[in-house]
PDB file of C-alpha atoms in Angstrom:
ATOM      1  CA  UNK A 263      32.709  38.190 126.146  1.00  0.00           C
ATOM      2  CA  UNK A 264      31.890  41.816 126.786  1.00  0.00           C
ATOM      3  CA  UNK A 265      29.042  42.428 129.169  1.00  0.00           C
ATOM      4  CA  UNK A 266      28.997  46.183 128.712  1.00  0.00           C
ATOM      5  CA  UNK A 267      28.967  47.702 125.242  1.00  0.00           C
ATOM      6  CA  UNK A 268      30.024  51.292 124.736  1.00  0.00           C
ATOM      7  CA  UNK A 269      29.524  53.086 121.443  1.00  0.00           C
ATOM      8  CA  UNK A 270      31.122  54.739 119.578  1.00  0.00           C
ATOM      9  CA  UNK A 271      34.648  53.663 120.404  1.00  0.00           C
ATOM     10  CA  UNK A 272      36.204  56.675 118.726  1.00  0.00           C
ATOM     11  CA  UNK A 273      34.762  59.919 117.452  1.00  0.00           C
ATOM     12  CA  UNK A 274      36.345  62.977 115.892  1.00  0.00           C
ATOM     13  CA  UNK A 275      34.223  66.050 115.368  1.00  0.00           C
ATOM     14  CA  UNK A 276      34.306  69.796 115.000  1.00  0.00           C
ATOM     15  CA  UNK A 277      34.096  72.229 117.854  1.00  0.00           C
ATOM     16  CA  UNK A 278      30.507  73.115 118.701  1.00  0.00           C
ATOM     17  CA  UNK A 279      29.126  69.686 117.858  1.00  0.00           C
ATOM     18  CA  UNK A 280      27.173  67.645 120.392  1.00  0.00           C
ATOM     19  CA  UNK A 281      28.243  64.040 120.782  1.00  0.00           C
ATOM     20  CA  UNK A 282      26.232  61.197 122.294  1.00  0.00           C
ATOM     21  CA  UNK A 283      27.925  58.168 123.839  1.00  0.00           C
ATOM     22  CA  UNK A 284      25.918  55.048 124.631  1.00  0.00           C
ATOM     23  CA  UNK A 285      26.565  52.532 127.353  1.00  0.00           C
ATOM     24  CA  UNK A 286      24.595  49.299 127.228  1.00  0.00           C
ATOM     25  CA  UNK A 287      24.557  46.409 129.622  1.00  0.00           C
ATOM     26  CA  UNK A 288      24.285  43.166 127.675  1.00  0.00           C
ATOM     27  CA  UNK A 289      22.120  40.398 129.082  1.00  0.00           C
ATOM     28  CA  UNK A 290      21.685  42.017 132.477  1.00  0.00           C
ATOM     29  CA  UNK A 291      19.855  44.879 134.107  1.00  0.00           C
ATOM     30  CA  UNK A 292      21.851  47.741 135.509  1.00  0.00           C
ATOM     31  CA  UNK A 293      20.090  50.072 137.896  1.00  0.00           C
ATOM     32  CA  UNK A 294      23.271  52.083 138.287  1.00  0.00           C
ATOM     33  CA  UNK A 295      25.855  53.093 135.738  1.00  0.00           C
ATOM     34  CA  UNK A 296      28.889  55.262 136.297  1.00  0.00           C
ATOM     35  CA  UNK A 297      30.593  57.613 133.877  1.00  0.00           C
ATOM     36  CA  UNK A 298      34.319  58.253 134.199  1.00  0.00           C
ATOM     37  CA  UNK A 299      36.704  60.487 132.334  1.00  0.00           C
ATOM     38  CA  UNK A 300      40.346  59.723 131.762  1.00  0.00           C
ATOM     39  CA  UNK A 301      42.930  62.242 130.606  1.00  0.00           C
ATOM     40  CA  UNK A 302      46.061  60.969 128.852  1.00  0.00           C
ATOM     41  CA  UNK A 303      48.310  59.013 131.191  1.00  0.00           C
ATOM     42  CA  UNK A 304      46.108  59.802 134.156  1.00  0.00           C
ATOM     43  CA  UNK A 305      43.636  57.945 136.282  1.00  0.00           C
ATOM     44  CA  UNK A 306      39.884  57.706 135.927  1.00  0.00           C
ATOM     45  CA  UNK A 307      37.844  60.449 137.490  1.00  0.00           C
ATOM     46  CA  UNK A 308      34.214  59.832 138.322  1.00  0.00           C
ATOM     47  CA  UNK A 309      31.975  62.294 136.493  1.00  0.00           C
ATOM     48  CA  UNK A 310      28.515  61.164 137.500  1.00  0.00           C
ATOM     49  CA  UNK A 311      26.367  58.346 138.760  1.00  0.00           C
ATOM     50  CA  UNK A 312      23.455  57.440 136.528  1.00  0.00           C
ATOM     51  CA  UNK A 313      20.394  55.862 138.110  1.00  0.00           C
ATOM     52  CA  UNK A 314      17.610  54.369 136.041  1.00  0.00           C
ATOM     53  CA  UNK A 315      14.511  56.517 136.089  1.00  0.00           C
ATOM     54  CA  UNK A 316      15.984  59.409 138.024  1.00  0.00           C
ATOM     55  CA  UNK A 317      18.356  62.308 137.568  1.00  0.00           C
ATOM     56  CA  UNK A 318      22.052  61.649 137.488  1.00  0.00           C
ATOM     57  CA  UNK A 319      24.235  62.633 140.416  1.00  0.00           C
ATOM     58  CA  UNK A 320      27.193  64.713 139.264  1.00  0.00           C
ATOM     59  CA  UNK A 321      30.538  65.045 140.976  1.00  0.00           C
ATOM     60  CA  UNK A 322      31.730  68.423 142.085  1.00  0.00           C
ATOM     61  CA  UNK A 323      33.135  70.437 139.217  1.00  0.00           C
ATOM     62  CA  UNK A 324      31.302  68.538 136.475  1.00  0.00           C
ATOM     63  CA  UNK A 325      28.917  70.741 134.514  1.00  0.00           C
ATOM     64  CA  UNK A 326      25.463  69.219 134.333  1.00  0.00           C
ATOM     65  CA  UNK A 327      24.463  71.237 131.292  1.00  0.00           C
ATOM     66  CA  UNK A 328      27.630  70.285 129.493  1.00  0.00           C
ATOM     67  CA  UNK A 329      27.472  66.561 130.167  1.00  0.00           C
ATOM     68  CA  UNK A 330      23.883  65.402 129.878  1.00  0.00           C
ATOM     69  CA  UNK A 331      23.181  61.943 131.220  1.00  0.00           C
ATOM     70  CA  UNK A 332      20.066  59.951 130.515  1.00  0.00           C
ATOM     71  CA  UNK A 333      19.367  56.512 131.978  1.00  0.00           C
ATOM     72  CA  UNK A 334      16.070  55.748 130.328  1.00  0.00           C
ATOM     73  CA  UNK A 335      16.079  51.983 130.744  1.00  0.00           C
ATOM     74  CA  UNK A 336      17.721  49.290 132.819  1.00  0.00           C
ATOM     75  CA  UNK A 337      20.133  48.493 130.017  1.00  0.00           C
ATOM     76  CA  UNK A 338      21.036  51.874 128.552  1.00  0.00           C
ATOM     77  CA  UNK A 339      22.642  55.065 129.761  1.00  0.00           C
ATOM     78  CA  UNK A 340      23.762  57.865 127.459  1.00  0.00           C
ATOM     79  CA  UNK A 341      26.228  60.683 127.948  1.00  0.00           C
ATOM     80  CA  UNK A 342      25.850  63.674 125.646  1.00  0.00           C
ATOM     81  CA  UNK A 343      28.682  66.160 125.473  1.00  0.00           C
ATOM     82  CA  UNK A 344      26.930  69.332 124.365  1.00  0.00           C
ATOM     83  CA  UNK A 345      28.623  71.954 122.239  1.00  0.00           C
ATOM     84  CA  UNK A 346      31.928  70.167 122.583  1.00  0.00           C
ATOM     85  CA  UNK A 347      35.198  72.074 122.597  1.00  0.00           C
ATOM     86  CA  UNK A 348      38.813  70.887 122.330  1.00  0.00           C
ATOM     87  CA  UNK A 349      39.172  70.833 126.115  1.00  0.00           C
ATOM     88  CA  UNK A 350      36.455  68.155 126.216  1.00  0.00           C
ATOM     89  CA  UNK A 351      38.704  65.795 124.278  1.00  0.00           C
ATOM     90  CA  UNK A 352      39.279  62.810 126.500  1.00  0.00           C
ATOM     91  CA  UNK A 353      38.634  59.121 127.018  1.00  0.00           C
ATOM     92  CA  UNK A 354      35.192  58.463 128.493  1.00  0.00           C
ATOM     93  CA  UNK A 355      34.430  55.129 130.149  1.00  0.00           C
ATOM     94  CA  UNK A 356      31.192  53.808 131.571  1.00  0.00           C
ATOM     95  CA  UNK A 357      30.633  50.998 134.019  1.00  0.00           C
ATOM     96  CA  UNK A 358      27.522  49.139 135.048  1.00  0.00           C
ATOM     97  CA  UNK A 359      26.518  47.368 138.205  1.00  0.00           C
ATOM     98  CA  UNK A 360      24.536  44.199 137.734  1.00  0.00           C
ATOM     99  CA  UNK A 361      21.215  44.486 139.511  1.00  0.00           C
ATOM    100  CA  UNK A 362      20.668  42.271 142.544  1.00  0.00           C
ATOM    101  CA  UNK A 363      24.238  41.034 142.441  1.00  0.00           C
ATOM    102  CA  UNK A 364      27.030  41.810 144.839  1.00  0.00           C
ATOM    103  CA  UNK A 365      29.671  41.850 142.106  1.00  0.00           C
ATOM    104  CA  UNK A 366      32.226  44.283 140.791  1.00  0.00           C
ATOM    105  CA  UNK A 367      31.217  46.671 138.077  1.00  0.00           C
ATOM    106  CA  UNK A 368      31.694  45.823 134.425  1.00  0.00           C
ATOM    107  CA  UNK A 369      33.397  48.407 132.273  1.00  0.00           C
ATOM    108  CA  UNK A 370      32.811  49.355 128.690  1.00  0.00           C
ATOM    109  CA  UNK A 371      35.758  49.630 126.316  1.00  0.00           C
ATOM    110  CA  UNK A 372      35.634  53.411 126.415  1.00  0.00           C
ATOM    111  CA  UNK A 373      35.082  56.182 123.892  1.00  0.00           C
ATOM    112  CA  UNK A 374      37.940  58.313 122.670  1.00  0.00           C
ATOM    113  CA  UNK A 375      36.573  61.769 121.902  1.00  0.00           C
ATOM    114  CA  UNK A 376      38.654  64.190 119.856  1.00  0.00           C
ATOM    115  CA  UNK A 377      37.320  67.691 119.245  1.00  0.00           C
ATOM    116  CA  UNK A 378      39.035  69.658 116.513  1.00  0.00           C
TER     117      UNK A 378
ATOM    118  CA  UNK B 189      37.832  60.464 152.555  1.00  0.00           C
ATOM    119  CA  UNK B 190      38.715  57.417 150.506  1.00  0.00           C
ATOM    120  CA  UNK B 191      41.878  57.396 148.459  1.00  0.00           C
ATOM    121  CA  UNK B 192      44.308  55.056 146.748  1.00  0.00           C
ATOM    122  CA  UNK B 193      48.024  55.606 146.322  1.00  0.00           C
ATOM    123  CA  UNK B 194      50.064  53.431 144.008  1.00  0.00           C
ATOM    124  CA  UNK B 195      53.654  53.560 142.926  1.00  0.00           C
ATOM    125  CA  UNK B 196      54.400  55.782 139.997  1.00  0.00           C
ATOM    126  CA  UNK B 197      55.669  54.323 136.817  1.00  0.00           C
ATOM    127  CA  UNK B 198      56.645  53.630 134.298  1.00  0.00           C
ATOM    128  CA  UNK B 199      58.013  50.262 135.302  1.00  0.00           C
ATOM    129  CA  UNK B 200      60.173  48.488 132.758  1.00  0.00           C
ATOM    130  CA  UNK B 201      61.074  44.843 133.260  1.00  0.00           C
ATOM    131  CA  UNK B 202      62.646  42.081 131.265  1.00  0.00           C
ATOM    132  CA  UNK B 203      60.558  39.042 130.428  1.00  0.00           C
ATOM    133  CA  UNK B 204      60.363  36.513 133.292  1.00  0.00           C
ATOM    134  CA  UNK B 205      61.276  39.129 135.897  1.00  0.00           C
ATOM    135  CA  UNK B 206      59.396  39.446 139.193  1.00  0.00           C
ATOM    136  CA  UNK B 207      56.812  42.220 139.404  1.00  0.00           C
ATOM    137  CA  UNK B 208      55.609  44.198 142.394  1.00  0.00           C
ATOM    138  CA  UNK B 209      53.368  47.234 142.128  1.00  0.00           C
ATOM    139  CA  UNK B 210      52.692  48.821 145.491  1.00  0.00           C
ATOM    140  CA  UNK B 211      49.253  50.062 146.467  1.00  0.00           C
ATOM    141  CA  UNK B 212      48.091  51.553 149.744  1.00  0.00           C
ATOM    142  CA  UNK B 213      44.694  52.912 150.589  1.00  0.00           C
ATOM    143  CA  UNK B 214      42.827  55.155 152.980  1.00  0.00           C
ATOM    144  CA  UNK B 215      39.230  54.315 153.729  1.00  0.00           C
ATOM    145  CA  UNK B 216      36.715  54.241 156.497  1.00  0.00           C
ATOM    146  CA  UNK B 217      35.281  50.884 157.396  1.00  0.00           C
ATOM    147  CA  UNK B 218      36.079  47.804 155.361  1.00  0.00           C
ATOM    148  CA  UNK B 219      36.495  48.565 151.669  1.00  0.00           C
ATOM    149  CA  UNK B 220      36.687  46.088 148.842  1.00  0.00           C
ATOM    150  CA  UNK B 221      39.934  46.260 146.892  1.00  0.00           C
ATOM    151  CA  UNK B 222      40.570  45.697 143.203  1.00  0.00           C
ATOM    152  CA  UNK B 223      43.241  45.641 140.560  1.00  0.00           C
ATOM    153  CA  UNK B 224      42.190  46.608 137.039  1.00  0.00           C
ATOM    154  CA  UNK B 225      44.288  46.373 133.893  1.00  0.00           C
ATOM    155  CA  UNK B 226      44.020  48.613 130.839  1.00  0.00           C
ATOM    156  CA  UNK B 227      45.637  47.501 127.607  1.00  0.00           C
ATOM    157  CA  UNK B 228      46.489  50.159 125.015  1.00  0.00           C
ATOM    158  CA  UNK B 229      43.396  51.754 123.518  1.00  0.00           C
ATOM    159  CA  UNK B 230      41.010  49.639 125.550  1.00  0.00           C
ATOM    160  CA  UNK B 231      38.771  49.967 128.578  1.00  0.00           C
ATOM    161  CA  UNK B 232      39.361  48.493 131.992  1.00  0.00           C
ATOM    162  CA  UNK B 233      39.310  44.816 132.817  1.00  0.00           C
ATOM    163  CA  UNK B 234      39.026  43.468 136.306  1.00  0.00           C
ATOM    164  CA  UNK B 235      42.200  41.565 137.118  1.00  0.00           C
ATOM    165  CA  UNK B 236      41.500  40.472 140.675  1.00  0.00           C
ATOM    166  CA  UNK B 237      39.747  41.508 143.852  1.00  0.00           C
ATOM    167  CA  UNK B 238      39.554  40.967 147.606  1.00  0.00           C
ATOM    168  CA  UNK B 239      36.680  41.894 149.860  1.00  0.00           C
ATOM    169  CA  UNK B 240      38.021  41.326 153.366  1.00  0.00           C
ATOM    170  CA  UNK B 241      41.221  41.324 155.347  1.00  0.00           C
ATOM    171  CA  UNK B 242      43.733  38.565 154.530  1.00  0.00           C
ATOM    172  CA  UNK B 243      41.859  37.614 151.357  1.00  0.00           C
ATOM    173  CA  UNK B 244      44.143  36.873 148.434  1.00  0.00           C
ATOM    174  CA  UNK B 245      42.943  37.684 144.963  1.00  0.00           C
ATOM    175  CA  UNK B 246      44.597  35.900 142.074  1.00  0.00           C
ATOM    176  CA  UNK B 247      44.242  35.671 138.318  1.00  0.00           C
ATOM    177  CA  UNK B 248      46.520  34.964 135.346  1.00  0.00           C
ATOM    178  CA  UNK B 249      49.522  34.540 137.643  1.00  0.00           C
ATOM    179  CA  UNK B 250      48.928  37.846 139.409  1.00  0.00           C
ATOM    180  CA  UNK B 251      48.272  37.961 143.142  1.00  0.00           C
ATOM    181  CA  UNK B 252      47.432  40.561 145.751  1.00  0.00           C
ATOM    182  CA  UNK B 253      46.677  40.156 149.454  1.00  0.00           C
ATOM    183  CA  UNK B 254      44.381  42.466 151.412  1.00  0.00           C
ATOM    184  CA  UNK B 255      46.490  43.643 154.361  1.00  0.00           C
ATOM    185  CA  UNK B 256      44.414  45.662 156.764  1.00  0.00           C
ATOM    186  CA  UNK B 257      47.249  46.230 159.230  1.00  0.00           C
ATOM    187  CA  UNK B 258      49.321  47.983 156.575  1.00  0.00           C
ATOM    188  CA  UNK B 259      46.336  49.184 154.482  1.00  0.00           C
ATOM    189  CA  UNK B 260      47.985  47.695 151.424  1.00  0.00           C
ATOM    190  CA  UNK B 261      47.071  45.611 148.399  1.00  0.00           C
ATOM    191  CA  UNK B 262      50.321  45.123 146.481  1.00  0.00           C
ATOM    192  CA  UNK B 263      50.181  43.419 143.100  1.00  0.00           C
ATOM    193  CA  UNK B 264      52.741  40.686 142.368  1.00  0.00           C
ATOM    194  CA  UNK B 265      53.595  38.311 139.585  1.00  0.00           C
ATOM    195  CA  UNK B 266      56.447  35.857 139.647  1.00  0.00           C
ATOM    196  CA  UNK B 267      57.328  35.928 135.958  1.00  0.00           C
ATOM    197  CA  UNK B 268      56.044  38.649 133.658  1.00  0.00           C
ATOM    198  CA  UNK B 269      55.495  38.306 129.935  1.00  0.00           C
ATOM    199  CA  UNK B 270      55.545  40.840 127.127  1.00  0.00           C
ATOM    200  CA  UNK B 271      51.766  40.493 126.918  1.00  0.00           C
ATOM    201  CA  UNK B 272      51.482  41.858 130.473  1.00  0.00           C
ATOM    202  CA  UNK B 273      52.506  45.306 129.222  1.00  0.00           C
ATOM    203  CA  UNK B 274      49.616  47.578 130.206  1.00  0.00           C
ATOM    204  CA  UNK B 275      48.526  50.133 132.770  1.00  0.00           C
ATOM    205  CA  UNK B 276      47.489  48.720 136.143  1.00  0.00           C
ATOM    206  CA  UNK B 277      45.050  50.515 138.426  1.00  0.00           C
ATOM    207  CA  UNK B 278      44.483  49.817 142.080  1.00  0.00           C
ATOM    208  CA  UNK B 279      40.976  50.744 143.214  1.00  0.00           C
ATOM    209  CA  UNK B 280      38.546  50.488 146.093  1.00  0.00           C
ATOM    210  CA  UNK B 281      34.891  50.758 146.872  1.00  0.00           C
ATOM    211  CA  UNK B 282      33.932  51.637 150.426  1.00  0.00           C
ATOM    212  CA  UNK B 283      31.281  48.937 150.516  1.00  0.00           C
ATOM    213  CA  UNK B 284      31.221  45.294 149.489  1.00  0.00           C
ATOM    214  CA  UNK B 285      28.375  46.044 147.123  1.00  0.00           C
ATOM    215  CA  UNK B 286      29.331  46.952 143.576  1.00  0.00           C
ATOM    216  CA  UNK B 287      26.707  49.655 143.572  1.00  0.00           C
ATOM    217  CA  UNK B 288      29.130  52.384 144.569  1.00  0.00           C
ATOM    218  CA  UNK B 289      31.671  54.164 142.382  1.00  0.00           C
ATOM    219  CA  UNK B 290      35.271  53.078 142.370  1.00  0.00           C
ATOM    220  CA  UNK B 291      38.086  55.232 143.665  1.00  0.00           C
ATOM    221  CA  UNK B 292      41.169  54.695 141.512  1.00  0.00           C
ATOM    222  CA  UNK B 293      44.864  55.170 142.000  1.00  0.00           C
ATOM    223  CA  UNK B 294      46.772  57.043 139.318  1.00  0.00           C
ATOM    224  CA  UNK B 295      47.810  53.901 137.496  1.00  0.00           C
ATOM    225  CA  UNK B 296      51.185  52.305 136.897  1.00  0.00           C
ATOM    226  CA  UNK B 297      52.382  51.697 133.375  1.00  0.00           C
ATOM    227  CA  UNK B 298      54.255  48.419 132.961  1.00  0.00           C
ATOM    228  CA  UNK B 299      56.444  47.696 129.965  1.00  0.00           C
ATOM    229  CA  UNK B 300      57.897  44.224 129.587  1.00  0.00           C
ATOM    230  CA  UNK B 301      60.682  43.778 127.071  1.00  0.00           C
ATOM    231  CA  UNK B 302      61.760  40.520 125.496  1.00  0.00           C
TER     232      UNK B 302
END
């Protein structure tokens, strides 16, 4: 079964709205979560690395004030797209690394964001 | 820097055909290599992995061998099914630990027709 839950799976909203996406690790602690963005028919681009209890590390070109990341607990990271515009429409995917385990990351099912 | 190059698609095959999707990488040190699969409208699922040279990852009839001499990790399957239709991503992390972000190739879309 799924070990990483991402919610919502699909959201449609008006331009100017802020949208929060949750990424939860189920039954394990994740000190590090990653947020990726995927444009249609393209690969995943890393947006930021989210570390529990500290500020996220953003990749070059990603606006910190636009994409707010909070990793308040060992099982939850949130990505808030503030004042979303049509160009923010995309597929957002999170992944989580299981603490104390040398294993590949587990991915959520993604969130399809459509801004009208 | 680290990068992954995989063959561009789309790839269209008949059921039971042989599949090869090429993947080469550039990395410093000894990266771990992965193949992920993305079915329509879904997130990524780990298909297989290899963490050191000459390792062979395998799952669901798919195989890939970590070739350090050619910096390659080609994905193969002897007989594809319609249900294998998806987008396949080759990826690497520079360290064996999963606590580093993945670097992805551009993805290869596979369509299998009955």
